[in-house]
Amino acid sequence: MKKVVCDNYEAACIFAADMFSKQLERKPKSVFGFATGGTPLGIYKELTKRAVAGSMDFSQSCAFNLDEYYPISRTHPQSFYHYMNKNLFSKVKFHSTDIPSGEATDIDTECKRYDAAIKASGGIDLQLLGIGTNGHIGFNEPSASYSLHTNFMRLTADTINANSRFFSSEETQPTEAISMGIGTIFAARSIILLATGAGKAQIVRKLFDAKLHTDVPACFLLLHPDVTLILDKEAAGA
Ligand code: GLP
């Protein structure tokens, strides 16, 4: 895992956006994997700025998202479908975009459809990840066993609590999700793991204490050949 420590959040997002630019230059038909949460918002702002200015062109590339709450309607303001449209897809033209459906009636069929769609696209070239304070990636929570494929996931109390900040008191917060599995994520050719802010310092330290903690899902990334961990100084504990 390659580690990059940037001065601040903005610099970390620009570093990540530059990696997206280079990937697009190398391969205009790239397949990108996107993440949600608070952390990637600065990257989406930067990618939008570049696409609007004409320095990036995603029109031949495909986008897949890591996960989606389940059940949730696409129009729900906290659905990841809504998040991606609001922050990227409504502003930047992609060849195609896909997100696991929080409206699916048959979860198993939806998970299989999603994995097949990723496979049919040629596989993910560059996957963006954030990290939960408990080490989750996508919605792969700490567990005794991990999914190789896109799957139905139950969220832990830690994650429900961390994400409650996005939901108003009148909104029902989902406690389950559909997420790419650890195997789906691991199949990406290159991965960016972005962690910023003091709240992520502890979990980032755990990634580097030279043991493979199987109770920290992000630790599996230590085994992947092309992961760039992008930190700001706070998350790096510097
Ligand atoms: C969510 C998402 C993850 C994200 C994580 C951290 O639950 N499923 O993909 O990386 O939480 O979110 P944040 O960036 O808001 O800290």
JSON list of N, CA and C in Angstrom, two decimals, residues 92-151:
[
{"chain": "A", "resi": 92, "resn": "VAL", "atom": "N", "xyz": [-21.93, 15.63, -14.54]},
{"chain": "A", "resi": 92, "resn": "VAL", "atom": "CA", "xyz": [-20.86, 15.09, -15.39]},
{"chain": "A", "resi": 92, "resn": "VAL", "atom": "C", "xyz": [-21.44, 13.92, -16.19]},
{"chain": "A", "resi": 93, "resn": "LYS", "atom": "N", "xyz": [-21.23, 13.97, -17.50]},
{"chain": "A", "resi": 93, "resn": "LYS", "atom": "CA", "xyz": [-21.80, 12.92, -18.35]},
{"chain": "A", "resi": 93, "resn": "LYS", "atom": "C", "xyz": [-20.91, 11.68, -18.37]},
{"chain": "A", "resi": 94, "resn": "PHE", "atom": "N", "xyz": [-21.52, 10.55, -18.01]},
{"chain": "A", "resi": 94, "resn": "PHE", "atom": "CA", "xyz": [-20.84, 9.24, -18.09]},
{"chain": "A", "resi": 94, "resn": "PHE", "atom": "C", "xyz": [-21.51, 8.41, -19.19]},
{"chain": "A", "resi": 95, "resn": "HIS", "atom": "N", "xyz": [-20.80, 7.44, -19.72]},
{"chain": "A", "resi": 95, "resn": "HIS", "atom": "CA", "xyz": [-21.41, 6.51, -20.67]},
{"chain": "A", "resi": 95, "resn": "HIS", "atom": "C", "xyz": [-22.54, 5.74, -19.96]},
{"chain": "A", "resi": 96, "resn": "SER", "atom": "N", "xyz": [-22.25, 5.27, -18.74]},
{"chain": "A", "resi": 96, "resn": "SER", "atom": "CA", "xyz": [-23.29, 4.59, -17.95]},
{"chain": "A", "resi": 96, "resn": "SER", "atom": "C", "xyz": [-22.96, 4.72, -16.47]},
{"chain": "A", "resi": 97, "resn": "THR", "atom": "N", "xyz": [-23.99, 4.66, -15.65]},
{"chain": "A", "resi": 97, "resn": "THR", "atom": "CA", "xyz": [-23.80, 4.66, -14.20]},
{"chain": "A", "resi": 97, "resn": "THR", "atom": "C", "xyz": [-24.67, 3.56, -13.61]},
{"chain": "A", "resi": 98, "resn": "ASP", "atom": "N", "xyz": [-24.22, 2.95, -12.54]},
{"chain": "A", "resi": 98, "resn": "ASP", "atom": "CA", "xyz": [-24.98, 1.86, -11.93]},
{"chain": "A", "resi": 98, "resn": "ASP", "atom": "C", "xyz": [-24.73, 1.86, -10.42]},
{"chain": "A", "resi": 99, "resn": "ILE", "atom": "N", "xyz": [-25.78, 1.61, -9.68]},
{"chain": "A", "resi": 99, "resn": "ILE", "atom": "CA", "xyz": [-25.72, 1.56, -8.21]},
{"chain": "A", "resi": 99, "resn": "ILE", "atom": "C", "xyz": [-26.62, 0.40, -7.78]},
{"chain": "A", "resi": 100, "resn": "PRO", "atom": "N", "xyz": [-26.22, -0.39, -6.78]},
{"chain": "A", "resi": 100, "resn": "PRO", "atom": "CA", "xyz": [-27.13, -1.44, -6.33]},
{"chain": "A", "resi": 100, "resn": "PRO", "atom": "C", "xyz": [-28.49, -0.82, -5.98]},
{"chain": "A", "resi": 101, "resn": "SER", "atom": "N", "xyz": [-29.56, -1.51, -6.32]},
{"chain": "A", "resi": 101, "resn": "SER", "atom": "CA", "xyz": [-30.89, -0.92, -6.13]},
{"chain": "A", "resi": 101, "resn": "SER", "atom": "C", "xyz": [-31.43, -1.18, -4.73]},
{"chain": "A", "resi": 102, "resn": "GLY", "atom": "N", "xyz": [-31.71, -0.10, -4.03]},
{"chain": "A", "resi": 102, "resn": "GLY", "atom": "CA", "xyz": [-32.36, -0.20, -2.72]},
{"chain": "A", "resi": 102, "resn": "GLY", "atom": "C", "xyz": [-33.83, -0.50, -2.84]},
{"chain": "A", "resi": 103, "resn": "GLU", "atom": "N", "xyz": [-34.32, -0.56, -4.10]},
{"chain": "A", "resi": 103, "resn": "GLU", "atom": "CA", "xyz": [-35.75, -0.84, -4.33]},
{"chain": "A", "resi": 103, "resn": "GLU", "atom": "C", "xyz": [-35.98, -2.27, -4.81]},
{"chain": "A", "resi": 104, "resn": "ALA", "atom": "N", "xyz": [-34.90, -3.05, -4.93]},
{"chain": "A", "resi": 104, "resn": "ALA", "atom": "CA", "xyz": [-35.03, -4.41, -5.50]},
{"chain": "A", "resi": 104, "resn": "ALA", "atom": "C", "xyz": [-35.98, -5.25, -4.65]},
{"chain": "A", "resi": 105, "resn": "THR", "atom": "N", "xyz": [-36.79, -6.06, -5.32]},
{"chain": "A", "resi": 105, "resn": "THR", "atom": "CA", "xyz": [-37.68, -6.94, -4.55]},
{"chain": "A", "resi": 105, "resn": "THR", "atom": "C", "xyz": [-36.96, -8.24, -4.21]},
{"chain": "A", "resi": 106, "resn": "ASP", "atom": "N", "xyz": [-36.05, -8.66, -5.08]},
{"chain": "A", "resi": 106, "resn": "ASP", "atom": "CA", "xyz": [-35.29, -9.89, -4.82]},
{"chain": "A", "resi": 106, "resn": "ASP", "atom": "C", "xyz": [-33.81, -9.51, -4.68]},
{"chain": "A", "resi": 107, "resn": "ILE", "atom": "N", "xyz": [-33.34, -9.50, -3.46]},
{"chain": "A", "resi": 107, "resn": "ILE", "atom": "CA", "xyz": [-31.98, -9.01, -3.17]},
{"chain": "A", "resi": 107, "resn": "ILE", "atom": "C", "xyz": [-30.92, -9.86, -3.87]},
{"chain": "A", "resi": 108, "resn": "ASP", "atom": "N", "xyz": [-31.13, -11.18, -3.82]},
{"chain": "A", "resi": 108, "resn": "ASP", "atom": "CA", "xyz": [-30.14, -12.08, -4.40]},
{"chain": "A", "resi": 108, "resn": "ASP", "atom": "C", "xyz": [-29.99, -11.83, -5.91]},
{"chain": "A", "resi": 109, "resn": "THR", "atom": "N", "xyz": [-31.13, -11.66, -6.59]},
{"chain": "A", "resi": 109, "resn": "THR", "atom": "CA", "xyz": [-31.10, -11.40, -8.03]},
{"chain": "A", "resi": 109, "resn": "THR", "atom": "C", "xyz": [-30.39, -10.07, -8.30]},
{"chain": "A", "resi": 110, "resn": "GLU", "atom": "N", "xyz": [-30.65, -9.07, -7.47]},
{"chain": "A", "resi": 110, "resn": "GLU", "atom": "CA", "xyz": [-30.04, -7.76, -7.66]},
{"chain": "A", "resi": 110, "resn": "GLU", "atom": "C", "xyz": [-28.51, -7.85, -7.46]},
{"chain": "A", "resi": 111, "resn": "CYS", "atom": "N", "xyz": [-28.08, -8.60, -6.45]},
{"chain": "A", "resi": 111, "resn": "CYS", "atom": "CA", "xyz": [-26.63, -8.74, -6.20]},
{"chain": "A", "resi": 111, "resn": "CYS", "atom": "C", "xyz": [-25.96, -9.42, -7.40]},
{"chain": "A", "resi": 112, "resn": "LYS", "atom": "N", "xyz": [-26.60, -10.45, -7.90]},
{"chain": "A", "resi": 112, "resn": "LYS", "atom": "CA", "xyz": [-26.03, -11.18, -9.05]},
{"chain": "A", "resi": 112, "resn": "LYS", "atom": "C", "xyz": [-26.02, -10.28, -10.28]},
{"chain": "A", "resi": 113, "resn": "ARG", "atom": "N", "xyz": [-27.10, -9.52, -10.48]},
{"chain": "A", "resi": 113, "resn": "ARG", "atom": "CA", "xyz": [-27.15, -8.59, -11.63]},
{"chain": "A", "resi": 113, "resn": "ARG", "atom": "C", "xyz": [-25.98, -7.61, -11.54]},
{"chain": "A", "resi": 114, "resn": "TYR", "atom": "N", "xyz": [-25.74, -7.11, -10.33]},
{"chain": "A", "resi": 114, "resn": "TYR", "atom": "CA", "xyz": [-24.71, -6.08, -10.16]},
{"chain": "A", "resi": 114, "resn": "TYR", "atom": "C", "xyz": [-23.32, -6.62, -10.47]},
{"chain": "A", "resi": 115, "resn": "ASP", "atom": "N", "xyz": [-23.00, -7.78, -9.91]},
{"chain": "A", "resi": 115, "resn": "ASP", "atom": "CA", "xyz": [-21.69, -8.39, -10.19]},
{"chain": "A", "resi": 115, "resn": "ASP", "atom": "C", "xyz": [-21.53, -8.68, -11.68]},
{"chain": "A", "resi": 116, "resn": "ALA", "atom": "N", "xyz": [-22.62, -9.13, -12.31]},
{"chain": "A", "resi": 116, "resn": "ALA", "atom": "CA", "xyz": [-22.56, -9.45, -13.75]},
{"chain": "A", "resi": 116, "resn": "ALA", "atom": "C", "xyz": [-22.33, -8.17, -14.56]},
{"chain": "A", "resi": 117, "resn": "ALA", "atom": "N", "xyz": [-22.96, -7.08, -14.13]},
{"chain": "A", "resi": 117, "resn": "ALA", "atom": "CA", "xyz": [-22.80, -5.81, -14.86]},
{"chain": "A", "resi": 117, "resn": "ALA", "atom": "C", "xyz": [-21.35, -5.31, -14.75]},
{"chain": "A", "resi": 118, "resn": "ILE", "atom": "N", "xyz": [-20.76, -5.46, -13.57]},
{"chain": "A", "resi": 118, "resn": "ILE", "atom": "CA", "xyz": [-19.35, -5.04, -13.40]},
{"chain": "A", "resi": 118, "resn": "ILE", "atom": "C", "xyz": [-18.46, -5.90, -14.31]},
{"chain": "A", "resi": 119, "resn": "LYS", "atom": "N", "xyz": [-18.73, -7.18, -14.29]},
{"chain": "A", "resi": 119, "resn": "LYS", "atom": "CA", "xyz": [-17.93, -8.11, -15.11]},
{"chain": "A", "resi": 119, "resn": "LYS", "atom": "C", "xyz": [-18.08, -7.75, -16.60]},
{"chain": "A", "resi": 120, "resn": "ALA", "atom": "N", "xyz": [-19.32, -7.52, -17.03]},
{"chain": "A", "resi": 120, "resn": "ALA", "atom": "CA", "xyz": [-19.58, -7.22, -18.45]},
{"chain": "A", "resi": 120, "resn": "ALA", "atom": "C", "xyz": [-18.90, -5.92, -18.89]},
{"chain": "A", "resi": 121, "resn": "SER", "atom": "N", "xyz": [-18.69, -5.00, -17.94]},
{"chain": "A", "resi": 121, "resn": "SER", "atom": "CA", "xyz": [-18.05, -3.72, -18.29]},
{"chain": "A", "resi": 121, "resn": "SER", "atom": "C", "xyz": [-16.54, -3.90, -18.50]},
{"chain": "A", "resi": 122, "resn": "GLY", "atom": "N", "xyz": [-16.03, -5.05, -18.11]},
{"chain": "A", "resi": 122, "resn": "GLY", "atom": "CA", "xyz": [-14.59, -5.29, -18.22]},
{"chain": "A", "resi": 122, "resn": "GLY", "atom": "C", "xyz": [-13.90, -5.22, -16.87]},
{"chain": "A", "resi": 123, "resn": "GLY", "atom": "N", "xyz": [-14.65, -4.91, -15.81]},
{"chain": "A", "resi": 123, "resn": "GLY", "atom": "CA", "xyz": [-14.07, -4.84, -14.45]},
{"chain": "A", "resi": 123, "resn": "GLY", "atom": "C", "xyz": [-13.65, -3.42, -14.10]},
{"chain": "A", "resi": 124, "resn": "ILE", "atom": "N", "xyz": [-13.59, -3.15, -12.81]},
{"chain": "A", "resi": 124, "resn": "ILE", "atom": "CA", "xyz": [-13.30, -1.78, -12.35]},
{"chain": "A", "resi": 124, "resn": "ILE", "atom": "C", "xyz": [-11.80, -1.47, -12.47]},
{"chain": "A", "resi": 125, "resn": "ASP", "atom": "N", "xyz": [-11.50, -0.36, -13.14]},
{"chain": "A", "resi": 125, "resn": "ASP", "atom": "CA", "xyz": [-10.10, 0.06, -13.29]},
{"chain": "A", "resi": 125, "resn": "ASP", "atom": "C", "xyz": [-9.61, 0.81, -12.05]},
{"chain": "A", "resi": 126, "resn": "LEU", "atom": "N", "xyz": [-10.45, 1.72, -11.56]},
{"chain": "A", "resi": 126, "resn": "LEU", "atom": "CA", "xyz": [-10.04, 2.53, -10.41]},
{"chain": "A", "resi": 126, "resn": "LEU", "atom": "C", "xyz": [-11.21, 2.66, -9.44]},
{"chain": "A", "resi": 127, "resn": "GLN", "atom": "N", "xyz": [-11.02, 2.14, -8.26]},
{"chain": "A", "resi": 127, "resn": "GLN", "atom": "CA", "xyz": [-12.09, 2.15, -7.24]},
{"chain": "A", "resi": 127, "resn": "GLN", "atom": "C", "xyz": [-11.73, 3.14, -6.14]},
{"chain": "A", "resi": 128, "resn": "LEU", "atom": "N", "xyz": [-12.65, 4.05, -5.87]},
{"chain": "A", "resi": 128, "resn": "LEU", "atom": "CA", "xyz": [-12.48, 5.00, -4.77]},
{"chain": "A", "resi": 128, "resn": "LEU", "atom": "C", "xyz": [-13.14, 4.43, -3.51]},
{"chain": "A", "resi": 129, "resn": "LEU", "atom": "N", "xyz": [-12.43, 4.50, -2.40]},
{"chain": "A", "resi": 129, "resn": "LEU", "atom": "CA", "xyz": [-12.99, 4.03, -1.12]},
{"chain": "A", "resi": 129, "resn": "LEU", "atom": "C", "xyz": [-12.80, 5.07, -0.03]},
{"chain": "A", "resi": 130, "resn": "GLY", "atom": "N", "xyz": [-13.78, 5.14, 0.86]},
{"chain": "A", "resi": 130, "resn": "GLY", "atom": "CA", "xyz": [-13.57, 5.80, 2.14]},
{"chain": "A", "resi": 130, "resn": "GLY", "atom": "C", "xyz": [-13.40, 4.70, 3.16]},
{"chain": "A", "resi": 131, "resn": "ILE", "atom": "N", "xyz": [-13.35, 5.06, 4.42]},
{"chain": "A", "resi": 131, "resn": "ILE", "atom": "CA", "xyz": [-13.23, 4.03, 5.47]},
{"chain": "A", "resi": 131, "resn": "ILE", "atom": "C", "xyz": [-14.09, 4.44, 6.66]},
{"chain": "A", "resi": 132, "resn": "GLY", "atom": "N", "xyz": [-14.80, 3.47, 7.22]},
{"chain": "A", "resi": 132, "resn": "GLY", "atom": "CA", "xyz": [-15.58, 3.74, 8.44]},
{"chain": "A", "resi": 132, "resn": "GLY", "atom": "C", "xyz": [-14.63, 3.77, 9.63]},
{"chain": "A", "resi": 133, "resn": "THR", "atom": "N", "xyz": [-15.06, 4.37, 10.73]},
{"chain": "A", "resi": 133, "resn": "THR", "atom": "CA", "xyz": [-14.17, 4.43, 11.90]},
{"chain": "A", "resi": 133, "resn": "THR", "atom": "C", "xyz": [-13.93, 3.02, 12.47]},
{"chain": "A", "resi": 134, "resn": "ASN", "atom": "N", "xyz": [-14.78, 2.07, 12.11]},
{"chain": "A", "resi": 134, "resn": "ASN", "atom": "CA", "xyz": [-14.54, 0.68, 12.53]},
{"chain": "A", "resi": 134, "resn": "ASN", "atom": "C", "xyz": [-13.79, -0.13, 11.45]},
{"chain": "A", "resi": 135, "resn": "GLY", "atom": "N", "xyz": [-13.35, 0.57, 10.41]},
{"chain": "A", "resi": 135, "resn": "GLY", "atom": "CA", "xyz": [-12.56, -0.10, 9.37]},
{"chain": "A", "resi": 135, "resn": "GLY", "atom": "C", "xyz": [-13.39, -0.64, 8.23]},
{"chain": "A", "resi": 136, "resn": "HIS", "atom": "N", "xyz": [-14.71, -0.36, 8.21]},
{"chain": "A", "resi": 136, "resn": "HIS", "atom": "CA", "xyz": [-15.50, -0.93, 7.10]},
{"chain": "A", "resi": 136, "resn": "HIS", "atom": "C", "xyz": [-15.16, -0.24, 5.78]},
{"chain": "A", "resi": 137, "resn": "ILE", "atom": "N", "xyz": [-15.28, -1.02, 4.72]},
{"chain": "A", "resi": 137, "resn": "ILE", "atom": "CA", "xyz": [-15.15, -0.47, 3.36]},
{"chain": "A", "resi": 137, "resn": "ILE", "atom": "C", "xyz": [-16.41, -0.90, 2.60]},
{"chain": "A", "resi": 138, "resn": "GLY", "atom": "N", "xyz": [-16.96, 0.02, 1.78]},
{"chain": "A", "resi": 138, "resn": "GLY", "atom": "CA", "xyz": [-18.32, -0.21, 1.29]},
{"chain": "A", "resi": 138, "resn": "GLY", "atom": "C", "xyz": [-19.16, -0.35, 2.55]},
{"chain": "A", "resi": 139, "resn": "PHE", "atom": "N", "xyz": [-19.97, -1.40, 2.61]},
{"chain": "A", "resi": 139, "resn": "PHE", "atom": "CA", "xyz": [-20.66, -1.71, 3.87]},
{"chain": "A", "resi": 139, "resn": "PHE", "atom": "C", "xyz": [-20.22, -3.07, 4.38]},
{"chain": "A", "resi": 140, "resn": "ASN", "atom": "N", "xyz": [-18.98, -3.44, 4.11]},
{"chain": "A", "resi": 140, "resn": "ASN", "atom": "CA", "xyz": [-18.42, -4.68, 4.66]},
{"chain": "A", "resi": 140, "resn": "ASN", "atom": "C", "xyz": [-17.97, -4.38, 6.08]},
{"chain": "A", "resi": 141, "resn": "GLU", "atom": "N", "xyz": [-18.78, -4.82, 7.02]},
{"chain": "A", "resi": 141, "resn": "GLU", "atom": "CA", "xyz": [-18.53, -4.52, 8.42]},
{"chain": "A", "resi": 141, "resn": "GLU", "atom": "C", "xyz": [-17.58, -5.56, 9.02]},
{"chain": "A", "resi": 142, "resn": "PRO", "atom": "N", "xyz": [-16.90, -5.21, 10.14]},
{"chain": "A", "resi": 142, "resn": "PRO", "atom": "CA", "xyz": [-16.05, -6.20, 10.81]},
{"chain": "A", "resi": 142, "resn": "PRO", "atom": "C", "xyz": [-16.85, -7.47, 11.08]},
{"chain": "A", "resi": 143, "resn": "SER", "atom": "N", "xyz": [-16.26, -8.60, 10.73]},
{"chain": "A", "resi": 143, "resn": "SER", "atom": "CA", "xyz": [-17.01, -9.85, 10.81]},
{"chain": "A", "resi": 143, "resn": "SER", "atom": "C", "xyz": [-16.04, -11.03, 10.86]},
{"chain": "A", "resi": 144, "resn": "ALA", "atom": "N", "xyz": [-16.57, -12.19, 11.16]},
{"chain": "A", "resi": 144, "resn": "ALA", "atom": "CA", "xyz": [-15.73, -13.39, 11.16]},
{"chain": "A", "resi": 144, "resn": "ALA", "atom": "C", "xyz": [-15.58, -13.93, 9.75]},
{"chain": "A", "resi": 145, "resn": "SER", "atom": "N", "xyz": [-16.47, -13.51, 8.85]},
{"chain": "A", "resi": 145, "resn": "SER", "atom": "CA", "xyz": [-16.36, -13.99, 7.47]},
{"chain": "A", "resi": 145, "resn": "SER", "atom": "C", "xyz": [-16.78, -12.86, 6.54]},
{"chain": "A", "resi": 146, "resn": "TYR", "atom": "N", "xyz": [-16.21, -12.86, 5.34]},
{"chain": "A", "resi": 146, "resn": "TYR", "atom": "CA", "xyz": [-16.45, -11.76, 4.42]},
{"chain": "A", "resi": 146, "resn": "TYR", "atom": "C", "xyz": [-17.00, -12.27, 3.09]},
{"chain": "A", "resi": 147, "resn": "SER", "atom": "N", "xyz": [-17.72, -11.38, 2.41]},
{"chain": "A", "resi": 147, "resn": "SER", "atom": "CA", "xyz": [-18.33, -11.78, 1.16]},
{"chain": "A", "resi": 147, "resn": "SER", "atom": "C", "xyz": [-17.39, -11.52, -0.02]},
{"chain": "A", "resi": 148, "resn": "LEU", "atom": "N", "xyz": [-17.33, -12.50, -0.89]},
{"chain": "A", "resi": 148, "resn": "LEU", "atom": "CA", "xyz": [-16.51, -12.33, -2.10]},
{"chain": "A", "resi": 148, "resn": "LEU", "atom": "C", "xyz": [-17.27, -11.54, -3.15]},
{"chain": "A", "resi": 149, "resn": "HIS", "atom": "N", "xyz": [-18.59, -11.53, -3.05]},
{"chain": "A", "resi": 149, "resn": "HIS", "atom": "CA", "xyz": [-19.43, -10.92, -4.09]},
{"chain": "A", "resi": 149, "resn": "HIS", "atom": "C", "xyz": [-20.29, -9.82, -3.50]},
{"chain": "A", "resi": 150, "resn": "THR", "atom": "N", "xyz": [-20.99, -9.11, -4.37]},
{"chain": "A", "resi": 150, "resn": "THR", "atom": "CA", "xyz": [-21.98, -8.14, -3.90]},
{"chain": "A", "resi": 150, "resn": "THR", "atom": "C", "xyz": [-23.02, -8.88, -3.07]},
{"chain": "A", "resi": 151, "resn": "ASN", "atom": "N", "xyz": [-23.37, -8.30, -1.93]},
{"chain": "A", "resi": 151, "resn": "ASN", "atom": "CA", "xyz": [-24.21, -9.05, -1.00]},
{"chain": "A", "resi": 151, "resn": "ASN", "atom": "C", "xyz": [-25.06, -8.13, -0.12]}
]
